Coordinates of C-alpha atoms and ligand atoms in Angstrom, one line a residue:
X1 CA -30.7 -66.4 -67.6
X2 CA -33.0 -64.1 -69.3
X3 CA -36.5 -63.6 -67.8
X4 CA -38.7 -65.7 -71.1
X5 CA -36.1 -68.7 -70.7
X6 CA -37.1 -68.4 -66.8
X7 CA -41.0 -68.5 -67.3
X8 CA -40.6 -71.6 -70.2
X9 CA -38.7 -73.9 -66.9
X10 CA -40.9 -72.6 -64.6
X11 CA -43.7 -73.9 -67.0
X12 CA -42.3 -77.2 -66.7
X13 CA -41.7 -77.7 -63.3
X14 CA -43.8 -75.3 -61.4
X15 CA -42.9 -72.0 -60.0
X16 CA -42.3 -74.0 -56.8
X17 CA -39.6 -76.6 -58.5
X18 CA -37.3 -73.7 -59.4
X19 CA -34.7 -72.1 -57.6
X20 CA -33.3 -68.6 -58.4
X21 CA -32.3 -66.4 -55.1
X22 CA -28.8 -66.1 -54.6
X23 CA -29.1 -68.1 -50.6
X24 CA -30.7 -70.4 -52.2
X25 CA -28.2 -71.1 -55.0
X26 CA -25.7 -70.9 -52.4
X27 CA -26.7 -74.6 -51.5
X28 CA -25.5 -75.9 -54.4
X29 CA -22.2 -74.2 -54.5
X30 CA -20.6 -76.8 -53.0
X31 CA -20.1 -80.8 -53.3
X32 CA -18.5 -82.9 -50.3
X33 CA -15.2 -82.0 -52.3
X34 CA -15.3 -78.8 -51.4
X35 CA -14.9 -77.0 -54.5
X36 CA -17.3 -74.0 -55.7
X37 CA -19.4 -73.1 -58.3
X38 CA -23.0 -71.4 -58.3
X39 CA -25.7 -72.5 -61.1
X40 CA -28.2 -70.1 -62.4
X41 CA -31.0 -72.2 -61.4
X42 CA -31.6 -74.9 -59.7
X43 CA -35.0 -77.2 -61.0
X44 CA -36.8 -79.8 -58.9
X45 CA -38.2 -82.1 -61.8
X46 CA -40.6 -84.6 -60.6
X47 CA -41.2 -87.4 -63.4
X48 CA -39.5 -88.2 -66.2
X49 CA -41.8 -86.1 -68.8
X50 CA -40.4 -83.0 -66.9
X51 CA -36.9 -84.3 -67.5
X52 CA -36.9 -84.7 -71.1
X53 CA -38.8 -81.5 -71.5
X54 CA -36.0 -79.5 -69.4
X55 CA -33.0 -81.1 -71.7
X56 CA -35.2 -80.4 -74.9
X57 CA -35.5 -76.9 -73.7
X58 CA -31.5 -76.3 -72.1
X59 CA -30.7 -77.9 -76.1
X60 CA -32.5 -75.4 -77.6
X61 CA -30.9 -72.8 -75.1
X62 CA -27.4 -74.4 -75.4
X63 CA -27.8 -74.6 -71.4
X64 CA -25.3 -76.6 -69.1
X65 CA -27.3 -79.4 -67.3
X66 CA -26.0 -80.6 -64.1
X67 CA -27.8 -83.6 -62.2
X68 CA -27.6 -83.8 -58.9
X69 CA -28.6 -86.2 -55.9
X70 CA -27.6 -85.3 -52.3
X71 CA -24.1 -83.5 -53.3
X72 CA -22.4 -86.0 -51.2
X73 CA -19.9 -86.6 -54.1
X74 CA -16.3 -86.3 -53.8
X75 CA -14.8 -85.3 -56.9
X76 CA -16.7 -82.3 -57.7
X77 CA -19.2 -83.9 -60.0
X78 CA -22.3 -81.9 -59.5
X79 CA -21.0 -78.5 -59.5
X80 CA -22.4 -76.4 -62.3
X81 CA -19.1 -75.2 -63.8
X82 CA -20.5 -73.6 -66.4
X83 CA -23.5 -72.3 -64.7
X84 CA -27.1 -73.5 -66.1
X85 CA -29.5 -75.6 -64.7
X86 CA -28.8 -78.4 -61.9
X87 CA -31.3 -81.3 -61.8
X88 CA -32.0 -81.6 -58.4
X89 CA -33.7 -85.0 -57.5
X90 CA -35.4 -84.9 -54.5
X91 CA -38.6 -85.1 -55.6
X92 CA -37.9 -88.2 -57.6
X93 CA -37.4 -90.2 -54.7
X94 CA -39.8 -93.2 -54.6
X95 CA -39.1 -96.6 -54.4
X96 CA -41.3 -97.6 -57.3
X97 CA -41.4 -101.5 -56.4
X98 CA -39.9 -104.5 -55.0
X99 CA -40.3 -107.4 -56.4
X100 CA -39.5 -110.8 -54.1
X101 CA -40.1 -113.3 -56.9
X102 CA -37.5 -111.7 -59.2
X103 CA -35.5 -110.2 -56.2
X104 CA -35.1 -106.7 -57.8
X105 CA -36.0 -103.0 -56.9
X106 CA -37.3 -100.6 -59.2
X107 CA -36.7 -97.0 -58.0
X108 CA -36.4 -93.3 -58.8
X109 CA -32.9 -91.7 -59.1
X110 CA -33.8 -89.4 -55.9
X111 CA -34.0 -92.2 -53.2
X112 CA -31.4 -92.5 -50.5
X113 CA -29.0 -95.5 -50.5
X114 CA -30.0 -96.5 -46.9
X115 CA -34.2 -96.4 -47.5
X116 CA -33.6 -98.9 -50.3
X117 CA -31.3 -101.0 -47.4
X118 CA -34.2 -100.6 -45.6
X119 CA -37.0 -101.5 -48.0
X120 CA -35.0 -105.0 -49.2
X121 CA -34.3 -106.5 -45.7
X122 CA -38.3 -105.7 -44.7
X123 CA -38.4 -107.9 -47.9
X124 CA -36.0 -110.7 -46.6
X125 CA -33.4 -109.2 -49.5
X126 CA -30.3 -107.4 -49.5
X127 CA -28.8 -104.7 -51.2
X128 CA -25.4 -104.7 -50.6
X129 CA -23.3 -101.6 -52.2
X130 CA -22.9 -99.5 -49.0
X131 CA -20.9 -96.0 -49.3
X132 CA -20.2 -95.1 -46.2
X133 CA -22.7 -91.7 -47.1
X134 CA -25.5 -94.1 -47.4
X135 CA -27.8 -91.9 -45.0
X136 CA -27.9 -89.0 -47.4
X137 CA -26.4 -90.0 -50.9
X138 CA -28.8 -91.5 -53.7
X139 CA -29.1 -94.2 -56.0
X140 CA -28.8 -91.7 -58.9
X141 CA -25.2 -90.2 -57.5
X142 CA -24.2 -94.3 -56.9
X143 CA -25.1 -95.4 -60.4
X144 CA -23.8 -92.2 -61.6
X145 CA -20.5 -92.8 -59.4
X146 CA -20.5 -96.6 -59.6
X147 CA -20.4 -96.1 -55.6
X148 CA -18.5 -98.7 -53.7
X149 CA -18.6 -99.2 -50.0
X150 CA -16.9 -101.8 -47.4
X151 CA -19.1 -104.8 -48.9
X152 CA -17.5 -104.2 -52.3
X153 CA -14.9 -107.2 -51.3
X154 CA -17.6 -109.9 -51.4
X155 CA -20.5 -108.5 -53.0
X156 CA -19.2 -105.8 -55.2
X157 CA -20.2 -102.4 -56.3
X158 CA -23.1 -100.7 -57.9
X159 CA -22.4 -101.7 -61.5
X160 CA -22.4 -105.3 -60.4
X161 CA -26.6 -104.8 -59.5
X162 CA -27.6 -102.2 -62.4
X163 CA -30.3 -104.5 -64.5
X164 CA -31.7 -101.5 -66.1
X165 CA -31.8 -97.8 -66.5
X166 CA -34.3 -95.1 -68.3
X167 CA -32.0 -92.2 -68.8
X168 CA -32.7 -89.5 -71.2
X169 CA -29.9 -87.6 -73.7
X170 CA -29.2 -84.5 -74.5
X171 CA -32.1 -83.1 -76.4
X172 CA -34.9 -85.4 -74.3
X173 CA -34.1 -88.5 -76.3
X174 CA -35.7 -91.5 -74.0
X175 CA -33.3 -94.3 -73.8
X176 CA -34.0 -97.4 -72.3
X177 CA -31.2 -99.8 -71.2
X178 CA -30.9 -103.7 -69.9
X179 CA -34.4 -104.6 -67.8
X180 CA -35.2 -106.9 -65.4
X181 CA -32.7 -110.2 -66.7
X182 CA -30.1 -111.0 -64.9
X183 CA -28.2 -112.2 -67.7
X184 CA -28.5 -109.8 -70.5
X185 CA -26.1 -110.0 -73.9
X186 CA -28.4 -108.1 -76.6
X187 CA -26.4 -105.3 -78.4
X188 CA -23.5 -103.4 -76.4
X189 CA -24.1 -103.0 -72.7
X190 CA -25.3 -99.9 -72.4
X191 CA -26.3 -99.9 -68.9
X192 CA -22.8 -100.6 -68.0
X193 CA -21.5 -97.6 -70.4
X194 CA -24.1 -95.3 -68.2
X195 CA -23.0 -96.6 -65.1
X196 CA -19.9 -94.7 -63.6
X197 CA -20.7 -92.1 -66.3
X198 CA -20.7 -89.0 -63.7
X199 CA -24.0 -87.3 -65.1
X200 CA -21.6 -86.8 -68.7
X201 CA -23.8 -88.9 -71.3
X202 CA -27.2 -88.9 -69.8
X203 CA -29.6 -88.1 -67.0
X204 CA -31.1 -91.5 -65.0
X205 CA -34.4 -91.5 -64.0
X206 CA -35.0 -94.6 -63.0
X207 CA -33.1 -97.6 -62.0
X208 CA -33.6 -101.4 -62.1
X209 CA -31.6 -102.7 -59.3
X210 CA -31.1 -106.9 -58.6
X211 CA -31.1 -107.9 -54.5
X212 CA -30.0 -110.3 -52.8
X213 CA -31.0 -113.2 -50.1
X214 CA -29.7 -111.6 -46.8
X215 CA -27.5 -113.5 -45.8
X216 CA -28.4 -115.7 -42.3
X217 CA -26.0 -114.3 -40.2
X218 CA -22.7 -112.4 -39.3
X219 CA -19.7 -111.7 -37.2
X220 CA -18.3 -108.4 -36.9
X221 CA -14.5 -107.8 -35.3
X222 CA -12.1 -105.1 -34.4
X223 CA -8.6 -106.1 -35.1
X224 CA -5.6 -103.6 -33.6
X225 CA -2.1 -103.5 -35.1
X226 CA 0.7 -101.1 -33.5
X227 CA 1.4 -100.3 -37.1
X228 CA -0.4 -99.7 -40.4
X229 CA 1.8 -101.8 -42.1
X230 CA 1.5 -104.4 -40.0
X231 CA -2.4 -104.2 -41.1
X232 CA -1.9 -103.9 -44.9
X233 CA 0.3 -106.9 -44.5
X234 CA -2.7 -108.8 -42.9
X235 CA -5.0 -107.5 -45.6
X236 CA -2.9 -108.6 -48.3
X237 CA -2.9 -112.1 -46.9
X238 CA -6.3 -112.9 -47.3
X239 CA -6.7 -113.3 -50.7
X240 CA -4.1 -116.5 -50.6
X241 CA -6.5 -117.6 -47.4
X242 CA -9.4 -118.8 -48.8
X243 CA -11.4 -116.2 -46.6
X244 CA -13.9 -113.6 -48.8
X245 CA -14.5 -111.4 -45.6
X246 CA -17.6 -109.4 -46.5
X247 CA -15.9 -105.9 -45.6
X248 CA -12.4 -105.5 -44.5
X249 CA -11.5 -101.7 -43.7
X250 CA -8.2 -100.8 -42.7
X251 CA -7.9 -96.9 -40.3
X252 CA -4.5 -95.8 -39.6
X253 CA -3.3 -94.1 -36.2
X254 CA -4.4 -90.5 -37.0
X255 CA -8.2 -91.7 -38.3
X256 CA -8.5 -93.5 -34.9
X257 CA -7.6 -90.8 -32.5
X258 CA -9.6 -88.3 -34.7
X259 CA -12.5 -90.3 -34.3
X260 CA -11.9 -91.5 -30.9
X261 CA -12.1 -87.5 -30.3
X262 CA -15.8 -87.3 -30.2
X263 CA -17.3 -91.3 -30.4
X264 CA -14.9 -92.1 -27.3
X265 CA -14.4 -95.8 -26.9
X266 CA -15.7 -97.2 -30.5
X267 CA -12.0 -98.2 -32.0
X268 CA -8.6 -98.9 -30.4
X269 CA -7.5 -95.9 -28.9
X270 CA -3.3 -95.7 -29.4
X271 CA -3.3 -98.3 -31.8
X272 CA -0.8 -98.1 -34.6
X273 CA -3.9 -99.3 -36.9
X274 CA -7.4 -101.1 -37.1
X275 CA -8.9 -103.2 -39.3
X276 CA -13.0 -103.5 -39.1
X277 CA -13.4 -106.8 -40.4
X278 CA -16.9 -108.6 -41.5
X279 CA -17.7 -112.3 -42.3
X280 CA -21.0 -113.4 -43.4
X281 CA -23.1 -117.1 -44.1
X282 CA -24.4 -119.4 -42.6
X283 CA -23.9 -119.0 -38.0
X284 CA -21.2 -122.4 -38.9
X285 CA -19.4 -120.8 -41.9
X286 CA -19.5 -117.3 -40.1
X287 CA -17.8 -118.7 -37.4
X288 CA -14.9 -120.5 -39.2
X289 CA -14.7 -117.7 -41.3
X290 CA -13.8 -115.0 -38.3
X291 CA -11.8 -117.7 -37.0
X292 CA -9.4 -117.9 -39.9
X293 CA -9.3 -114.1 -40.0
X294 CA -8.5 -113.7 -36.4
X295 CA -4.9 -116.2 -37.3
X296 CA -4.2 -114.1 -39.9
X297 CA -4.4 -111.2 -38.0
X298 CA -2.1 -112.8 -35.6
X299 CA 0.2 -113.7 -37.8
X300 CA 0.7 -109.9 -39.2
X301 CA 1.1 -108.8 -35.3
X302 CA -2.2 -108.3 -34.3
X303 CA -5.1 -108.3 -31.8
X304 CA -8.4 -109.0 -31.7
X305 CA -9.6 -105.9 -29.7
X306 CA -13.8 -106.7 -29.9
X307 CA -16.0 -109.2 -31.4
X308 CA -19.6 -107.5 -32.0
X309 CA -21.7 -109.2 -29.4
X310 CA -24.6 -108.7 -31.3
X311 CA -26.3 -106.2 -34.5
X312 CA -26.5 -103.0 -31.7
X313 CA -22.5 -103.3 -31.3
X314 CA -22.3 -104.1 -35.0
X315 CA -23.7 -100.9 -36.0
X316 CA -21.7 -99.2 -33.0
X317 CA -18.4 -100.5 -34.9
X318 CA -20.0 -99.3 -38.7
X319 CA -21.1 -96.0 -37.0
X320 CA -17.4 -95.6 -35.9
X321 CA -15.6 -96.4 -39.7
X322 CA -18.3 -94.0 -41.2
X323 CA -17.1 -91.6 -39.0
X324 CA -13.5 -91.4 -40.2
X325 CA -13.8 -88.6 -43.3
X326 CA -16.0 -86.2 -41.0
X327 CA -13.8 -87.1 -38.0
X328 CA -10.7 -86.1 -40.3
X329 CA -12.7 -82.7 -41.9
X330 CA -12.6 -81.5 -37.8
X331 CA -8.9 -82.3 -37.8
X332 CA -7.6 -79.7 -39.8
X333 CA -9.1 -76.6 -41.5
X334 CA -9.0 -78.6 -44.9
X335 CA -8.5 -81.9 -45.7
X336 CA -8.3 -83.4 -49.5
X337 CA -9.8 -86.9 -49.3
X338 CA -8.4 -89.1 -52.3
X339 CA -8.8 -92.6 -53.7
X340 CA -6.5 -94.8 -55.2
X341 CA -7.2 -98.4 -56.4
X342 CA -3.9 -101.0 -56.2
X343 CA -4.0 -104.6 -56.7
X344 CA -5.0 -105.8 -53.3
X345 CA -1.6 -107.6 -53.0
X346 CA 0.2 -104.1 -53.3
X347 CA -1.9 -102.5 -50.4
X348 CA 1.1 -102.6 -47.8
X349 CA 3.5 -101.0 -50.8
X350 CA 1.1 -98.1 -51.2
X351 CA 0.4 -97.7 -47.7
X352 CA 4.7 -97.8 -47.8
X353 CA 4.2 -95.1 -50.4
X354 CA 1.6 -92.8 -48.6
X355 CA 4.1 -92.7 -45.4
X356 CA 6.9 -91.6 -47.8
X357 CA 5.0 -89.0 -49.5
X358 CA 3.7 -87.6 -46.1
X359 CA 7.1 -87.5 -44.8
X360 CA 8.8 -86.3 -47.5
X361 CA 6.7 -83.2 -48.0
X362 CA 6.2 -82.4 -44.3
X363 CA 2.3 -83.1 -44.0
X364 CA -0.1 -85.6 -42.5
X365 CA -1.3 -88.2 -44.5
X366 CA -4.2 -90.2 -43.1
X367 CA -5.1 -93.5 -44.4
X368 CA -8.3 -95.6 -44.8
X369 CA -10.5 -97.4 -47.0
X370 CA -11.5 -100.4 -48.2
X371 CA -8.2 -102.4 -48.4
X372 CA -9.7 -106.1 -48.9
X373 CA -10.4 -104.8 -52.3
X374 CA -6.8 -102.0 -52.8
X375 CA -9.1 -99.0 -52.4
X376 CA -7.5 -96.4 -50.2
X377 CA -8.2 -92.9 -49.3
X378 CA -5.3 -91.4 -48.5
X379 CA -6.7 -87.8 -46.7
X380 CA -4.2 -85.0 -46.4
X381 CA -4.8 -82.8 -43.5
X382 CA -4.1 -79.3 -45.1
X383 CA -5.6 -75.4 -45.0
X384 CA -6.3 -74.0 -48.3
X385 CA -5.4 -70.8 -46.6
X386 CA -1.8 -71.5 -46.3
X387 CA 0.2 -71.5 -50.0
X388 CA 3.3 -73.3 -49.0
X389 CA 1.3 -76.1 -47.5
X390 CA -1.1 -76.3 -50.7
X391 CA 2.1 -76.0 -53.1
X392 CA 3.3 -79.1 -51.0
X393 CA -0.4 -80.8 -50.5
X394 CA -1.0 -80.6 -54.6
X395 CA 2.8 -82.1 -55.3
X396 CA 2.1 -84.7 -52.4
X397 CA -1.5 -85.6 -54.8
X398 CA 0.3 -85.9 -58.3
X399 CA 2.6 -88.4 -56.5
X400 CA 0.4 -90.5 -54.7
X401 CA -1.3 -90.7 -57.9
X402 CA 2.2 -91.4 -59.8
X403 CA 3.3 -94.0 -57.2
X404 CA -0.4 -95.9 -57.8
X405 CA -0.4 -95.8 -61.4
X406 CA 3.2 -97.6 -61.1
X407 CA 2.2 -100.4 -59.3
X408 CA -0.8 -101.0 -61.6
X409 CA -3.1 -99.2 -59.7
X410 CA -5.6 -96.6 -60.7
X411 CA -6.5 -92.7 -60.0
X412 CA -10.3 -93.8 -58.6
X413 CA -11.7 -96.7 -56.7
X414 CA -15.1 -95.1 -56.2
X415 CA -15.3 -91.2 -55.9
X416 CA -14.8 -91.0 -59.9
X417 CA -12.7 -88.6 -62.0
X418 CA -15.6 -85.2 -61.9
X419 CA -13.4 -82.0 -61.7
X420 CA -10.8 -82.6 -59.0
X421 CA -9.2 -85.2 -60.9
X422 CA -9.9 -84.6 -64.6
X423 CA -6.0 -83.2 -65.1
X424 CA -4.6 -86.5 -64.1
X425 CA -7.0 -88.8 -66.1
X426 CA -4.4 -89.0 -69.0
X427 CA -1.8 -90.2 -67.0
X428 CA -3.9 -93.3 -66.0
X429 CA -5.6 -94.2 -69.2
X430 CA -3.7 -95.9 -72.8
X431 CA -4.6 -93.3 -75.1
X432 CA -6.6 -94.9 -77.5
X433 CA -9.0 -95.5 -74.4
X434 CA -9.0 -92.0 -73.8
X435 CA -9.7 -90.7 -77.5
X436 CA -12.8 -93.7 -77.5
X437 CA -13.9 -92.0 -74.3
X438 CA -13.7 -88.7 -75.8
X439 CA -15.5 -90.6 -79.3
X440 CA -18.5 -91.9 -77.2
X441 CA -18.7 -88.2 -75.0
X442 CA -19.3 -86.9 -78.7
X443 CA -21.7 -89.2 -79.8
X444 CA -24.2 -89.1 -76.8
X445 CA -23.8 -85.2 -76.2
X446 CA -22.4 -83.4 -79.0
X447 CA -23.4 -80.2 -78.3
X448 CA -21.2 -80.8 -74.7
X449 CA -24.3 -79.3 -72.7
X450 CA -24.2 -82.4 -70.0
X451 CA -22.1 -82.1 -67.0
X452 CA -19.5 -79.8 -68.9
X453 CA -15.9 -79.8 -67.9
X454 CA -16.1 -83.2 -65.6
X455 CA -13.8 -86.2 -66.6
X456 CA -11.7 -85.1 -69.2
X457 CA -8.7 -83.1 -69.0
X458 CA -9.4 -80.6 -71.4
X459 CA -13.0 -79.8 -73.6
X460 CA -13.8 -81.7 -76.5
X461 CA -11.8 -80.8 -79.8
X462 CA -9.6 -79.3 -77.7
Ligands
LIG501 C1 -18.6 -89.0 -45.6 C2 -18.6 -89.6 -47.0 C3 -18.3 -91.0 -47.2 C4 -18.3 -91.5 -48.5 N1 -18.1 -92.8 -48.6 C5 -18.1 -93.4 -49.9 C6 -17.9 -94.8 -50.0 O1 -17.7 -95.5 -49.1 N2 -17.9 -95.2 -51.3 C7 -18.2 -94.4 -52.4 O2 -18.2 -94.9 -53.5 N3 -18.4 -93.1 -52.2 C8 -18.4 -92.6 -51.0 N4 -18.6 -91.2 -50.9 C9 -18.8 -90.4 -52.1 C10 -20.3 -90.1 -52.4 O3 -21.2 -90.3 -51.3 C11 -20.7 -91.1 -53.6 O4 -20.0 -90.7 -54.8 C12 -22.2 -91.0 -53.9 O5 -22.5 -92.0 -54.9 C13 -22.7 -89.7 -54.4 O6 -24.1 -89.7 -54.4 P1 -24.9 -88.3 -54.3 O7 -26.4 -88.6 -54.3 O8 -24.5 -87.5 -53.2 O9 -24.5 -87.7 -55.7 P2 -24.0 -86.2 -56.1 O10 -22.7 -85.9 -55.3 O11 -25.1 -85.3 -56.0 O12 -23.6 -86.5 -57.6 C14 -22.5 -87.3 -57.9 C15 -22.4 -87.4 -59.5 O13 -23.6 -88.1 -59.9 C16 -24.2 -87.4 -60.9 N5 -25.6 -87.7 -60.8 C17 -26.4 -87.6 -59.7 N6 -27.7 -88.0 -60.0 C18 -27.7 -88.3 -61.3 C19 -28.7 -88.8 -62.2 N7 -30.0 -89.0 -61.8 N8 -28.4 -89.0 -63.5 C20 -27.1 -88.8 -63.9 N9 -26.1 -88.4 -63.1 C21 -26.4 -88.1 -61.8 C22 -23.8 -85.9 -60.7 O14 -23.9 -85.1 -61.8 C23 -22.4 -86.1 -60.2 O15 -21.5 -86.2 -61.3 C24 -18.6 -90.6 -49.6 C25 -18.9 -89.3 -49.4 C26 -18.9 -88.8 -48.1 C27 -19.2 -87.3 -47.9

């Protein structure tokens, strides 16, 4: 980046909201995906005047513009690929209201998942979409993601509480979509188009987010199974139940003695599988709730192995789930966490399917994820370092993917396509979707300066 281009950012954002030295570019390198790429600067924009100034400015330059929240993301998204600018938004990280009457949040991209947790239930309110990151990632990566979490089974995912965005285009075009209605049919839904969008159409700088009444109260169990099938089987039984638990999350064998390695006591130790299971309402509905869950369980083979006695042992049990994928990173010198979406009926097949794979290519497979709603993440314990195990890790990826797609399934739950998974995106999509995809990338961004080389499998007019 020449030195004139430098002083015209560094205009906009301060000398002190731009980042050029090689260590400190380093930081960026790197997503929780574990791939590399270094930007040529990193800007700190705070407001969104500075924002549409910077993409007026990288148009002008033909510059790559990355956004990026906490780099928590798991599909490569905010790697600069192409080098140019990343949007760092830290310094847009205000909770700009809360509004009780209207139960809705208005907030900067920057803000972490868990302060706006925080902020509702001071409030009485609830925002539910939880990724088990939520101490570090923002609401910028989650819109940008359409970020799930263990709640999506009763309460959904991000999309389902986006009300409104201001995002800007390529070329510092303001656009304003949806507001503060919760029911909201003028024109095409815009918002939703943004949301899930993985920083490729537009940057968000600020979102309109609807809450909830918390609910009044809640049971939280530990179910153990001697096998994992045993536990998908229980799983896919609660949809014919009548029971909505609020989170169901299924660990297999090797996620609980990784993280029984170093939070000693939290899960089952030598079970075959767990299942974290939440119920929520009123204490009477709760209660008939767990109840029904805990037959289920029985049915499929199970045990009850701990009913929270209260919100301390709760959070003991959450603070145990959450620390599955960095439990698994320690297991192995790499580990390639993926995320395949089934029909919740066909969770036991593709946990069938994972064990098949593992087996047939020699390697361990861990399994997790939010199987109330089919979202697993199938983690293969591997070490870059080693080519015969990568040659058999990448085969053992194109086939899990193959043997979700075939049973209706999908290549992303959550995590999103960004550059880990923008080879296979064809083999999921009819490809008419895909060429409209492609048609609306063209029409927000032609110039292809946002996010380049994420989601697709190969640049546009290619
Ligand atoms: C241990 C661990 C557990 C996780 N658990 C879950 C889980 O349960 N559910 C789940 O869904 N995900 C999970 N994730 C993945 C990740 O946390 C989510 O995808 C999260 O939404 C990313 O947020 P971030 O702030 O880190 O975004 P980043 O990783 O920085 O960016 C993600 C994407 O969002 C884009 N982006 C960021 N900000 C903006 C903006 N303002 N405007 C436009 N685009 C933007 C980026 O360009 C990129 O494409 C987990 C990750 C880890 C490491």
């Amino acid at each position: 980046m020449n030195r004139k281009l430098r002083r015209r950012i560094e205009k906009i954002v301060g000398r002190d909201g731009c980042e050029t030295a090689p260590e400190d570019l380093a930081c960026y390198r790197y997503d929780a995906a574990d791939e590399a790429a270094v930007p040529d600067m990193v800007v700190h924009p705070q407001g969104s005047d500075q924002v549409a100034a910077l993409l007026e400015l990288a148009s002008e330059a033909g510059l790559a513009v990355v956004p990026r929240g906490a780099g928590t993301g798991l599909s490569g998204g905010s790697l600069a690929l192409e080098g140019g600018l990343v949007l760092a938004f830290d310094r847009m990280n205000r909770i700009l209201e809360i509004d009780t009457g209207d139960m809705l949040a208005v907030v900067e991209p920057g803000v972490v998942n868990r302060e706006l947790r925080r902020a509702a239930s001071a409030s009485g309110l609830f925002y539910p979409p939880d990724p088990s990151s939520l101490n570090v990632c923002t609401l910028g990566g989650n819109v940008a993601e359409n970020a799930g979490g263990p709640y999506g089974t009763k309460y959904g995912v991000t999309g389902d509480y986006v009300l409104g965005l201001e995002a800007f285009l390529a070329g510092g075009r303001r656009l304003e979509t949806g507001g503060r209605n919760r029911r909201d049919v003028a024109g095409y839904d815009l918002t939703s188009l943004l949301v899930g969008s993985e920083g490729t159409l537009a940057v968000v700088t600020r979102i309109t987010l609807k809450l909830l009444p918390a609910p009044r109260s809640r049971r939280t169990a530990l179910f153990s199974f001697s096998d994992v099938r045993a536990a998908a089987d229980a799983v896919s039984a609660l949809p014919g139940s009548g029971v909505v638990p609020a989170a169901a999350e299924l660990m297999d064998a090797t996620c609980i003695d990784c993280v029984e390695k170093y939070r000693f006591g939290l899960l089952p130790a030598g079970a075959g599988a767990a299942l974290l299971v939440e119920v929520d309402g009123d204490e009477r509905s709760a209660d008939s709730q767990l109840a029904l869950v805990r037959e289920l369980c029985r049915e499929a083979g199970g045990n009850m192995f701990r009913e929270a006695a209260g919100e301390d042992e709760a959070e003991a049990a959450w603070e145990a789930r959450r620390a599955v994928s960095p439990a698994l990173g320690r297991a192995a010198p790499d580990k390639i966490g993926e995320d395949v979406s089934v029909p919740p009926s066909q969770v036991a097949s593709m946990v069938g399917e994972v064990r098949e794979i593992a087996a047939r290519h020699g390697l361990t497979i861990a399994v997790f994820g939010h199987a109330a709603d089919g979202n697993l993440h199938p983690n293969i314990l591997t070490d870059r370092r080693d080519p015969d195990l990568m040659r058999r890790t990448e085969a053992a990826v194109a086939e899990l993917f193959a043997a979700a797609v075939e049973m209706g399934g999908t290549l992303s739950g959550e995590h999103g396509i960004g550059t880990t998974k923008a080879r296979f995106l064809e083999t999921a999509l009819q490809d008419e979707a895909l060429a409209t995809m492609r048609a609306i990338k063209q029409s927000f961004d032609p110039e292809g300066i946002l996010n380049p080389g994420k989601m697709f499998p190969s640049p546009l007019g290619a």
